[in-house]
Coordinates of C-alpha atoms in Angstrom, one line a residue:
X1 CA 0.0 0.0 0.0
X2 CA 1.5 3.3 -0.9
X3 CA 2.4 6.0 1.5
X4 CA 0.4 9.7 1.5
X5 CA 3.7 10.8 -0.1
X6 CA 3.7 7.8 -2.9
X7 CA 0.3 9.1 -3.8
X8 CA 1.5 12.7 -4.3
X9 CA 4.6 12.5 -5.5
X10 CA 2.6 10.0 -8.5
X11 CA 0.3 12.5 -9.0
X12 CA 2.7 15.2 -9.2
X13 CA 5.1 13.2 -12.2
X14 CA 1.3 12.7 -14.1
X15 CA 0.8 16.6 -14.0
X16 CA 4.2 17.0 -15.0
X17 CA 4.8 14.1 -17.1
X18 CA 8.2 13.5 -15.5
X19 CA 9.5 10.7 -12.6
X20 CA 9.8 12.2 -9.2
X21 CA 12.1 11.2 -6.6
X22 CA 11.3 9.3 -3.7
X23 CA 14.8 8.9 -2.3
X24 CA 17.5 10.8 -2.1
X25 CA 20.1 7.9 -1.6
X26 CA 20.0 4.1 -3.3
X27 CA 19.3 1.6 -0.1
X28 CA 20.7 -1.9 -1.7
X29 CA 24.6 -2.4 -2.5
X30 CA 25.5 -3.0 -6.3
X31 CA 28.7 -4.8 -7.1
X32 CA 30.9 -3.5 -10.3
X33 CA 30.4 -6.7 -11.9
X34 CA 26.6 -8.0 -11.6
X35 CA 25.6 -11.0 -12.9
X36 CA 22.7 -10.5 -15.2
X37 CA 19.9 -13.1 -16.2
X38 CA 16.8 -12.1 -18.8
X39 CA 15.3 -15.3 -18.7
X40 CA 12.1 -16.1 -21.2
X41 CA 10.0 -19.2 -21.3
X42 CA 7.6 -21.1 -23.2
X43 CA 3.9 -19.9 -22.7
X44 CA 2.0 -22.2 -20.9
X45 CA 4.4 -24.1 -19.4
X46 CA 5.6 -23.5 -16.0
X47 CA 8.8 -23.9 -16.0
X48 CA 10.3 -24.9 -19.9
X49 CA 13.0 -22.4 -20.5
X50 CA 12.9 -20.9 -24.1
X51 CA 16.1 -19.0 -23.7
X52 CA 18.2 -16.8 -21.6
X53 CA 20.5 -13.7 -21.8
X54 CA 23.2 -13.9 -19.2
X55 CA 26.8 -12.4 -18.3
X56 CA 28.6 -9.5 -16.9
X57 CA 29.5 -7.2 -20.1
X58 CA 26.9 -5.4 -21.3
X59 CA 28.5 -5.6 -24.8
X60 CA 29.1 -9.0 -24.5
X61 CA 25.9 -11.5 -23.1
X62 CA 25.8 -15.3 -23.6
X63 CA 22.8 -15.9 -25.4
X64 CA 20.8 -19.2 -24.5
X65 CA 18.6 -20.7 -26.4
X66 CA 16.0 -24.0 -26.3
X67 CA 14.5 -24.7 -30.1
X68 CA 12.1 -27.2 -28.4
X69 CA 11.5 -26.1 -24.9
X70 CA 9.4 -29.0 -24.1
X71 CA 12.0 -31.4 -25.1
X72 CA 13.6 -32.7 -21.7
X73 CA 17.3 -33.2 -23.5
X74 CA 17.3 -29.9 -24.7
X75 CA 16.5 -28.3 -21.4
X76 CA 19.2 -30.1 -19.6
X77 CA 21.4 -29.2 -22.2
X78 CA 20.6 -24.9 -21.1
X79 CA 21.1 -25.8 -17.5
X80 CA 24.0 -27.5 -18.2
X81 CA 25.0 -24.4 -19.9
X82 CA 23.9 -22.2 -17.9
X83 CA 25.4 -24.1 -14.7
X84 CA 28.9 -23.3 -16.2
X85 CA 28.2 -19.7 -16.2
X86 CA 26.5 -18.9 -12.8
X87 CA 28.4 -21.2 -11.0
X88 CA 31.4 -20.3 -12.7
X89 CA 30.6 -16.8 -11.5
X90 CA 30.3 -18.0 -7.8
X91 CA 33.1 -19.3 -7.7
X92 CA 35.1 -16.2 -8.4
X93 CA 33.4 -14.6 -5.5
X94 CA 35.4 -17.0 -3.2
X95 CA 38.9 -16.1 -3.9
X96 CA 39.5 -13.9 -0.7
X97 CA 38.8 -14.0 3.1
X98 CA 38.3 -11.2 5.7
X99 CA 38.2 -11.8 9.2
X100 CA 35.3 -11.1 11.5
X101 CA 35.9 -10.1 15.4
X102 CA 32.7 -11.8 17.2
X103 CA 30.8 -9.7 19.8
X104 CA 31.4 -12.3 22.3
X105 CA 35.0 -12.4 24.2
X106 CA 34.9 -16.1 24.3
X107 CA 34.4 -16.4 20.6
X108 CA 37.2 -16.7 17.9
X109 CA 37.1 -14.8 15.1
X110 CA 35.6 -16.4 11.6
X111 CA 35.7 -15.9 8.1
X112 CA 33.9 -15.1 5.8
X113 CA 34.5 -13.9 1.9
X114 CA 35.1 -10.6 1.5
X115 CA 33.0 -10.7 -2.1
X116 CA 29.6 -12.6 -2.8
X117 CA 27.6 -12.8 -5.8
X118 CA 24.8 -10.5 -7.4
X119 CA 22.2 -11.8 -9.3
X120 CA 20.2 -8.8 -11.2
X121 CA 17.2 -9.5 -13.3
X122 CA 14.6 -7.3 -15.0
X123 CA 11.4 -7.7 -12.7
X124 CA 10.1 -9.9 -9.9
X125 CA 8.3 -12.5 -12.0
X126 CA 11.7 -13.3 -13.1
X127 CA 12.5 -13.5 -9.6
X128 CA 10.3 -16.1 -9.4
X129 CA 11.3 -18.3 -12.2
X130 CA 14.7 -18.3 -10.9
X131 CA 12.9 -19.7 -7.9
X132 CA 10.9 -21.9 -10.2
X133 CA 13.9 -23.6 -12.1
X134 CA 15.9 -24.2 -8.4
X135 CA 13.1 -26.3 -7.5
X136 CA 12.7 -28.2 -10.7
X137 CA 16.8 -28.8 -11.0
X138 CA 18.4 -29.1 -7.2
X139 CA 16.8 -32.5 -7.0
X140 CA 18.0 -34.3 -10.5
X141 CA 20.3 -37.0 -10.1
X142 CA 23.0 -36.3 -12.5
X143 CA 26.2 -36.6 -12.8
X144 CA 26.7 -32.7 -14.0
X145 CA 26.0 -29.4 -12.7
X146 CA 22.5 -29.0 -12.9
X147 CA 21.6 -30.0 -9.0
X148 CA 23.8 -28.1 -7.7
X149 CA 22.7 -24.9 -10.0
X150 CA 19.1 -25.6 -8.6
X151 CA 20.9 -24.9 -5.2
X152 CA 22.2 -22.2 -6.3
X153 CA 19.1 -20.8 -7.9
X154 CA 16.7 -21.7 -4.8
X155 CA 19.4 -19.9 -3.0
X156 CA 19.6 -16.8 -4.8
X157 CA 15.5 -16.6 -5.1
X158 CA 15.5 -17.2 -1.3
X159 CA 17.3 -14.3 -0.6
X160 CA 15.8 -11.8 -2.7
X161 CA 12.8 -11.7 -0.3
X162 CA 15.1 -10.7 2.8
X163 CA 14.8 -7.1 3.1
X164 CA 17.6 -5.1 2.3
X165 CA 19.6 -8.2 1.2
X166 CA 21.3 -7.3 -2.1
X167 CA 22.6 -10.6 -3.4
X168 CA 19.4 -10.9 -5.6
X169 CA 17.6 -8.0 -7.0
X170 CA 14.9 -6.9 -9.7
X171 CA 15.3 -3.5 -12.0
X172 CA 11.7 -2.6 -11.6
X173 CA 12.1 -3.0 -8.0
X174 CA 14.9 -1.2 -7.4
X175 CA 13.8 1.9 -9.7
X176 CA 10.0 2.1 -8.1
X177 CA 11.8 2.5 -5.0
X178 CA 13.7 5.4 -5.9
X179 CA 11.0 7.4 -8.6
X180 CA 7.2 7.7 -8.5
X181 CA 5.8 7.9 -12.2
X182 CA 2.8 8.9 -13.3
X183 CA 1.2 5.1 -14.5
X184 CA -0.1 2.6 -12.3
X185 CA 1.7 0.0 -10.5
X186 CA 1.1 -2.5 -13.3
X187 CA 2.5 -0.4 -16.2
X188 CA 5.5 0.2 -13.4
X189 CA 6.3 -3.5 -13.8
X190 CA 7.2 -3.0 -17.5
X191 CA 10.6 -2.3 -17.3
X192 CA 10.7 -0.5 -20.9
X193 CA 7.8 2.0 -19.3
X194 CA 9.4 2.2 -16.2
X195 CA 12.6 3.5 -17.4
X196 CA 11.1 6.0 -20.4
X197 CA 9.7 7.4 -17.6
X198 CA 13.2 7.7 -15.1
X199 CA 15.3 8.2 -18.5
X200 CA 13.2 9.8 -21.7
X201 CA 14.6 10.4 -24.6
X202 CA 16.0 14.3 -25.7
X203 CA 13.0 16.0 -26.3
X204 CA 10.3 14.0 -24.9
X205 CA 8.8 13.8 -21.6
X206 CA 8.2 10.7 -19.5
X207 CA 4.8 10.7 -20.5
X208 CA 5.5 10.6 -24.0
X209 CA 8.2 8.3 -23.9
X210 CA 6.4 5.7 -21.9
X211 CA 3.3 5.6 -24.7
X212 CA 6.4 4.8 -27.0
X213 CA 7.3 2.0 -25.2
X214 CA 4.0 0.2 -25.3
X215 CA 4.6 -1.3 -28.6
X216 CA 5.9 -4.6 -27.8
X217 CA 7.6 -4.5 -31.5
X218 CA 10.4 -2.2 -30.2
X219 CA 9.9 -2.8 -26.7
X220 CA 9.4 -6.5 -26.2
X221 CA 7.8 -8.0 -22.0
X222 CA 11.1 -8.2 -20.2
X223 CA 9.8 -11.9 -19.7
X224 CA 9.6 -14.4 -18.4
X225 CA 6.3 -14.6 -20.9
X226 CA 6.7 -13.9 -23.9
X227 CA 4.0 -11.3 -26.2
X228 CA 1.5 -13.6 -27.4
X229 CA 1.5 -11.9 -30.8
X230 CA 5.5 -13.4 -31.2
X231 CA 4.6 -16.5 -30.0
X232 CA 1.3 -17.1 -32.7
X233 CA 3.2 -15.6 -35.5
X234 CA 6.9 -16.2 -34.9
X235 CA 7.5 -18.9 -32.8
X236 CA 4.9 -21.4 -33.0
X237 CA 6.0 -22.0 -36.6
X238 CA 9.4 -21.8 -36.2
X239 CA 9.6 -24.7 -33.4
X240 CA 7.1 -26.4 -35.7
X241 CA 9.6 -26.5 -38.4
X242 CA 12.0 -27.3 -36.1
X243 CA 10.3 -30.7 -34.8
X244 CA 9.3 -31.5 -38.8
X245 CA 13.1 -30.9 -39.2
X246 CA 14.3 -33.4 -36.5
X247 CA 11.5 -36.0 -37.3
X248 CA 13.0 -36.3 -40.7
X249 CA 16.5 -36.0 -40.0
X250 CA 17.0 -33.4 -41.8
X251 CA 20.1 -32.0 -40.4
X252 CA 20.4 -28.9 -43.0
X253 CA 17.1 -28.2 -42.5
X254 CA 17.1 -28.6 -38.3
X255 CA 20.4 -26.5 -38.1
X256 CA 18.5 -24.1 -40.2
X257 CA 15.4 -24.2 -37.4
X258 CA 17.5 -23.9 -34.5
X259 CA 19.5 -20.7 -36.3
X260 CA 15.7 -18.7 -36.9
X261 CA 14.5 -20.1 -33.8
X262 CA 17.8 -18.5 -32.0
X263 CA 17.5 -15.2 -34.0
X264 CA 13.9 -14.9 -32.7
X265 CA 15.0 -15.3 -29.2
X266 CA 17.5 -12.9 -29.6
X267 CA 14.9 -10.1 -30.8
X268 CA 13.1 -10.4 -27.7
X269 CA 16.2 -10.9 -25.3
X270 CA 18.5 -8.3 -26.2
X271 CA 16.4 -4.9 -26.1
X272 CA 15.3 -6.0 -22.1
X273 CA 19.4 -6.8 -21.8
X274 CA 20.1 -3.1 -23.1
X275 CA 17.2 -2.0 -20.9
X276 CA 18.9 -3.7 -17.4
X277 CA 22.4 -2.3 -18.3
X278 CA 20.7 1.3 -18.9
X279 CA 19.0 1.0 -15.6
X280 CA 22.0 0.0 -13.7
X281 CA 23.8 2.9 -15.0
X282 CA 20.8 5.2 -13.6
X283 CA 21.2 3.6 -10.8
X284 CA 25.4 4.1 -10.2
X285 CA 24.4 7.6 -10.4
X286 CA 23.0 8.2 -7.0
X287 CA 24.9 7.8 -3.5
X288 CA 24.8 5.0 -1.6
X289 CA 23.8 4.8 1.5
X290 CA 25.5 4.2 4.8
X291 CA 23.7 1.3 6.0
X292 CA 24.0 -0.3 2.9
X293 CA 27.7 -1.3 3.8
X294 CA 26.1 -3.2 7.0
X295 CA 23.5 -4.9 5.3
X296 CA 26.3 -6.6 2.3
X297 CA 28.2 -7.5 5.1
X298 CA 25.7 -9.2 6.4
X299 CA 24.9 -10.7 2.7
X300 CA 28.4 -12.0 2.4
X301 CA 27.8 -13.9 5.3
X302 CA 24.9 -15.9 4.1
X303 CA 27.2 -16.6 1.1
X304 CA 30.2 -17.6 3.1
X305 CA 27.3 -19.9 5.0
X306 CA 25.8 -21.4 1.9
X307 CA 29.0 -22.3 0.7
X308 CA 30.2 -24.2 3.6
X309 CA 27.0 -26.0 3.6
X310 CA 27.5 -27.5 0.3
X311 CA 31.4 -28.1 1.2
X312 CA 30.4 -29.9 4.3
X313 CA 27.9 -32.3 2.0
X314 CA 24.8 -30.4 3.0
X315 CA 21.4 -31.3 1.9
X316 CA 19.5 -29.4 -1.0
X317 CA 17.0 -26.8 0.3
X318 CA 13.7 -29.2 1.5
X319 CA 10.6 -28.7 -1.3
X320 CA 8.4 -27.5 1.9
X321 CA 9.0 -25.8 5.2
X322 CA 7.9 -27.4 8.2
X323 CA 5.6 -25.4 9.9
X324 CA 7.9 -24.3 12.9
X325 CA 10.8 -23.0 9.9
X326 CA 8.2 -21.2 8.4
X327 CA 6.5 -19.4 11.7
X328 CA 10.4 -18.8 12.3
X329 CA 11.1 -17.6 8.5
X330 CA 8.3 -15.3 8.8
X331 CA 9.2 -13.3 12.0
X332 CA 12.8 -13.3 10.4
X333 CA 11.9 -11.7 7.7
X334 CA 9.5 -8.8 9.7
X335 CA 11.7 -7.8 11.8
X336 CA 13.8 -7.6 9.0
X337 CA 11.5 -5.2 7.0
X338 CA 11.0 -3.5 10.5
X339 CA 14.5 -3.1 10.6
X340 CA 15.5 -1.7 7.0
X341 CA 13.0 0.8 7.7
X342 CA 14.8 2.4 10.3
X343 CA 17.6 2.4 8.9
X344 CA 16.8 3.8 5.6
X345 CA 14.7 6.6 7.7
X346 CA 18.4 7.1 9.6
X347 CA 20.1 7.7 6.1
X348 CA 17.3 9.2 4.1
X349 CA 15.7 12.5 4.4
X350 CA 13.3 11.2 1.7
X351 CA 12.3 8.3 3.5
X352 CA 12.3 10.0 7.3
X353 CA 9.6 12.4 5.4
X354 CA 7.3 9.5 4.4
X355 CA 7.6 7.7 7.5
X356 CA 6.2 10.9 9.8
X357 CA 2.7 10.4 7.4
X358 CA 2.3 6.8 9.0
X359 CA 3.0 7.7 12.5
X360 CA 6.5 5.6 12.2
X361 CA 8.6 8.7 12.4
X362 CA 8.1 12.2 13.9
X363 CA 9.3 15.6 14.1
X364 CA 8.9 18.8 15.9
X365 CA 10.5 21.3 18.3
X366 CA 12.2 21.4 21.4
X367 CA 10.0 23.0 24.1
X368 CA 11.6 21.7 27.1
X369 CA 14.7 19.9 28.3
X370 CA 15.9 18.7 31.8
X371 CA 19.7 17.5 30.7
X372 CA 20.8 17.1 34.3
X373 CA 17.8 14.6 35.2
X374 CA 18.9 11.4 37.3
X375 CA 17.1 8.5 39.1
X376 CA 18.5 6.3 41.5
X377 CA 18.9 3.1 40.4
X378 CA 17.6 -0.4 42.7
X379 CA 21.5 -0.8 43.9
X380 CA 21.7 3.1 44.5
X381 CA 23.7 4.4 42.2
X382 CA 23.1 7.9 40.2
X383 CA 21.9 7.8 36.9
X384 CA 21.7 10.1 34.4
X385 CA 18.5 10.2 32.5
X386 CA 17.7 13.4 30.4
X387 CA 14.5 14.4 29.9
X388 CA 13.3 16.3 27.0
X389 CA 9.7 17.7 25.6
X390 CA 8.9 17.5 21.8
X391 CA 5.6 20.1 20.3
X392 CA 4.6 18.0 17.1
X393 CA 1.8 18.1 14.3
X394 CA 2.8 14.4 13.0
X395 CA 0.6 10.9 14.1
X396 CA 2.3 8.9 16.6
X397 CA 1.8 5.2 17.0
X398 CA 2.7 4.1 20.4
X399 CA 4.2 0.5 21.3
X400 CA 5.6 -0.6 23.7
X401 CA 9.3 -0.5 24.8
X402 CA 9.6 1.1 21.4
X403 CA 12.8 3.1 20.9
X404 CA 13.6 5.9 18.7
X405 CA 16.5 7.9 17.1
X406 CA 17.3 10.7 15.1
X407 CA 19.6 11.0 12.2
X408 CA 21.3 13.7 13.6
X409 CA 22.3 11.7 16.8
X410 CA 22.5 8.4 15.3
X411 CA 24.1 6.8 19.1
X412 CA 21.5 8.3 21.2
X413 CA 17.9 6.7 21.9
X414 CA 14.3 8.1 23.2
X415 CA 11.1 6.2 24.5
X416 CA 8.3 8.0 24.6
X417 CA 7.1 8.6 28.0
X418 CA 3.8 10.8 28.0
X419 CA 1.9 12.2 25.5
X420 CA -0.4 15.3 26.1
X421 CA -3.0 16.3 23.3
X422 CA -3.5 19.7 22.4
X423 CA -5.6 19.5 19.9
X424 CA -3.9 19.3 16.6
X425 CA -0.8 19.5 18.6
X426 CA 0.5 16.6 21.1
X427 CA 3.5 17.2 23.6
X428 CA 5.9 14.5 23.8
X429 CA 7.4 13.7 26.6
X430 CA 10.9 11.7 26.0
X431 CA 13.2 10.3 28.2
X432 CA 16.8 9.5 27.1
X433 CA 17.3 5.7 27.4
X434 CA 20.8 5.5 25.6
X435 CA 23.7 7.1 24.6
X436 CA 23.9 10.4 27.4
X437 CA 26.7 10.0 28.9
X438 CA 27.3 9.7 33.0
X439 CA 26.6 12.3 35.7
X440 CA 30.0 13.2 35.3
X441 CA 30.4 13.5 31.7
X442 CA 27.1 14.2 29.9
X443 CA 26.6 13.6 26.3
X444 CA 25.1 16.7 24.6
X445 CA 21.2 16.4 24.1
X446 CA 18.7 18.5 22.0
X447 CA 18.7 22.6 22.8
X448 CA 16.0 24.3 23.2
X449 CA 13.9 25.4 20.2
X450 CA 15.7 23.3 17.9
X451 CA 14.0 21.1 15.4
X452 CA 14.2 17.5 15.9
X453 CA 13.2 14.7 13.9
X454 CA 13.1 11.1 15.3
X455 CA 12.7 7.7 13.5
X456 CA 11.6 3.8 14.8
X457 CA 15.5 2.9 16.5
X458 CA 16.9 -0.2 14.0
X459 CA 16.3 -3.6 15.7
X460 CA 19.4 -4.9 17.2
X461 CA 18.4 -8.4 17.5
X462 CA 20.9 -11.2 17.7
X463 CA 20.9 -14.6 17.1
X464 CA 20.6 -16.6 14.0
X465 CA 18.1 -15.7 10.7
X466 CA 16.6 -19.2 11.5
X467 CA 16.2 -21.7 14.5
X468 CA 19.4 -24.0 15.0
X469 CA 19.6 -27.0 13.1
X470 CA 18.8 -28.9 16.3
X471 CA 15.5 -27.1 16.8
X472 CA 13.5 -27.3 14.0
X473 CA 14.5 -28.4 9.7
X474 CA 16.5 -26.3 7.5
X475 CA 14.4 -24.0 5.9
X476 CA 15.2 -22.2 2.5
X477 CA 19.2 -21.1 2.0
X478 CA 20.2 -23.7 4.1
X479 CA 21.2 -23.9 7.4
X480 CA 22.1 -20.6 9.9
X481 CA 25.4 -19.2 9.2
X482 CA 26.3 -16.1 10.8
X483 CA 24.1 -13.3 12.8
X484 CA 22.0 -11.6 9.7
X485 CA 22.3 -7.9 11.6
X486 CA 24.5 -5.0 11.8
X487 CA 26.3 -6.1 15.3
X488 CA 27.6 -9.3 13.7
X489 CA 27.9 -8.1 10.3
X490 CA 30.8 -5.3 11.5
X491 CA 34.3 -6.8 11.8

């Protein structure tokens, strides 16, 4: 559901006919050398791959190709293919260490790679079929590759629905997070739309450019489907020549298939490949931001996990999670979202904006202050605990033992203690929880008069992504490596 904001800043792009920004920083880490998948597949079939565009220079992708899709020879020979390059790609992410100091004294430090892979594809369907083609491959019993690309595959599809995690991302989602355009959220999933709005021609607003791109003759679907008007009156009868070809033996007349069949492909591959590479250039151009260094930490040491797993002679990823993984998944991955919040509040004006309409953020000014505050703690001793009073217009949704912190004094953390309506004004009462100081030296809090702006505190939860293996089954991307949060993500 879109934000007050969202709604405005869309509306505002449609008036104008140009994308808007909704940040002012980019939120997920991008490698300099992305790994980049445009897969396609056969219409109505789940999961028979029709081809592929894949590789790490934009000037120079492997294209794959399957001139019978439903022929079960055929597909193995693309996985089989396409096993040598992803996994081929993995493993160059595993030529250096880095070691990581624990949080615990009676810990040793561990290691964990100091690169890790990242998958980009055009738009979350494709997300999906990644996911798709894991499951239908990690469980073959062959001699090759293939399984152990499934894992791979179920791994990478896994982790794009982590918050925050950046080993596996989608275009569309990554620009819709960073411009509002003046189309719906459907026409925001077409990735040649998307980006003529972001990135219009000379001449020509976003508007314009985005009508453009609705002819699927210049702009084919980024996949995985395919337009229906190609498939009728292009492919149909080129894979029907193909099989007439191979029941005949023909072998001038199959290579012949398999080259037009190919060629075909290629005309609906290569403009979404030119499409990712533009994006992803877009994309470079804004900063990163500081969380983001946290949170790939944290990524590589899933990676360095996953790979260890399969070293040790792991299991595949089950087909199902038991019911206590996925209650345990679940809560993983909201206090996750929870948690990537914050922190993109912490590093974004932009977002700590959109978060004050929702009542997860808020802002006002100082009215009163008691810096010099203390209470006596149950063993007696003095403690300092600074009071201050906030005036604010925003919503405020109160929970409890909920913490908050301001941008500004990223180490220092409120709780709300009172609040006292005033009609469309509510006094704040906050008391200081973290990060003032002792009696004897006190840390600097907010003056009075000055504006303040204070955002959900990031969750500092410890632990392990998932229950220990002893608790409850693997769930997906095997089994718990490392602390998925900032504390055990810092070296």
């Amino acid at each position: 559901m879109s934000s007050l904001l969202v709604v405005l800043e869309k509306l505002h792009a449609a008036r104008s006919g140009h994308a808007r920004p909704l940040r002012r920083m980019r939120h997920h880490h991008l490698v300099d050398e992305p790994l980049v998948i445009v897969p396609l597949k056969l219409a109505g079939e789940a999961a028979a791959p029709l081809g592929c565009a894949v590789g790490t220079d934009p000037d120079d992708p492997l294209l794959l190709t399957v001139p019978q899709p439903r022929n079960r020879d055929l597909q193995h020979a693309f996985f089989v293919e396409l096993a040598r390059v992803v996994l081929g790609y993995v493993a160059a992410r595993q030529d250096e260490t880095e070691e990581v100091l624990s949080n615990r004294k009676d810990e040793p430090p561990r290691l964990r790679y100091a690169d890790a892979p990242q998958i980009l594809v055009p738009n979350r369907l494709a997300l999906d079929y990644l996911g798709l083609l894991g499951r239908l491959t990690r469980f073959q019993e062959t001699e090759d590759d293939v399984p152990l690309l499934g894992r791979w595959l179920t791994f990478f599809a896994d982790r794009a629905e982590y918050p925050g995690s950046s080993l596996t991302l989608a275009m569309t989602d990554l620009l819709t997070a960073q411009w509002a355009t003046g189309q719906s959220d459907l026409e925001d999933a077409n990735l040649a739309m998307l980006l003529a709005w972001i990135c219009p021609p000379e001449g020509m607003t976003g508007a314009q450019a985005a009508q453009a791109a609705e002819d699927p003759l210049d702009f084919p679907p980024a996949g995985p489907a395919t337009d229906p008007d190609f498939d009728n009156l292009v492919l149909q009868p080129a894979v029907r020549g193909y099989d007439r070809a191979a029941a005949a033996g023909d072998r001038v007349a199959l290579a012949r298939s398999e080259a037009k069949i190919r060629e075909a492909v290629e005309s609906q591959l290569m403009p979404t490949w030119r499409l990712m590479w533009k994006g992803l250039r877009r994309l470079r151009e804004l900063p990163e931001a500081p969380h983001c260094e946290q949170r790939w930490a944290a990524d590589r040491d899933r990676f360095t996990g996953h790979v260890d797993h399969i070293a040790e002679g792991g299991p595949p990823q089950p087909r199902h999670d038991h019911a206590v993984a996925a209650a345990a998944r679940l809560a993983t991955l909201e206090r996750a979202q929870n948690r990537f919040d914050a922190e993109q509040a912490l590093d974004d004006p932009f977002v700590l904006a959109e978060l004050r309409t929702t009542g997860d953020a808020f802002g006002g000014t100082v009215v009163g202050r008691e810096p010099d505050r203390t209470e006596i703690s149950p063993k007696g001793r003095v403690l300092l605990r600074p009071r201050i009073t906030v005036l604010t217009e925003d919503p405020v949704r109160v929970e409890a033992d909920q913490t908050y912190v301001s941008p500004e004094r990223p180490k220092q953390t409120v709780r709300i203690r009172e609040i006292i309506e005033d009609g469309s004004e509510c006094l704040l009462v906050l008391d200081v929880v973290a990060g003032m100081g002792t009696v004897k030296k006190p840390a600097p809090i907010p003056e009075l008069g000055e504006t303040v702006c204070y955002t959900r505190a990031p969750a500092q939860f410890g632990g392990q992504e998932f229950p220990a293996p002893e608790q409850t089954p693997w769930t997906h991307g095997g089994p718990p490596a490392a602390p998925d949060d900032s504390q055990g993500a810092q070296q």
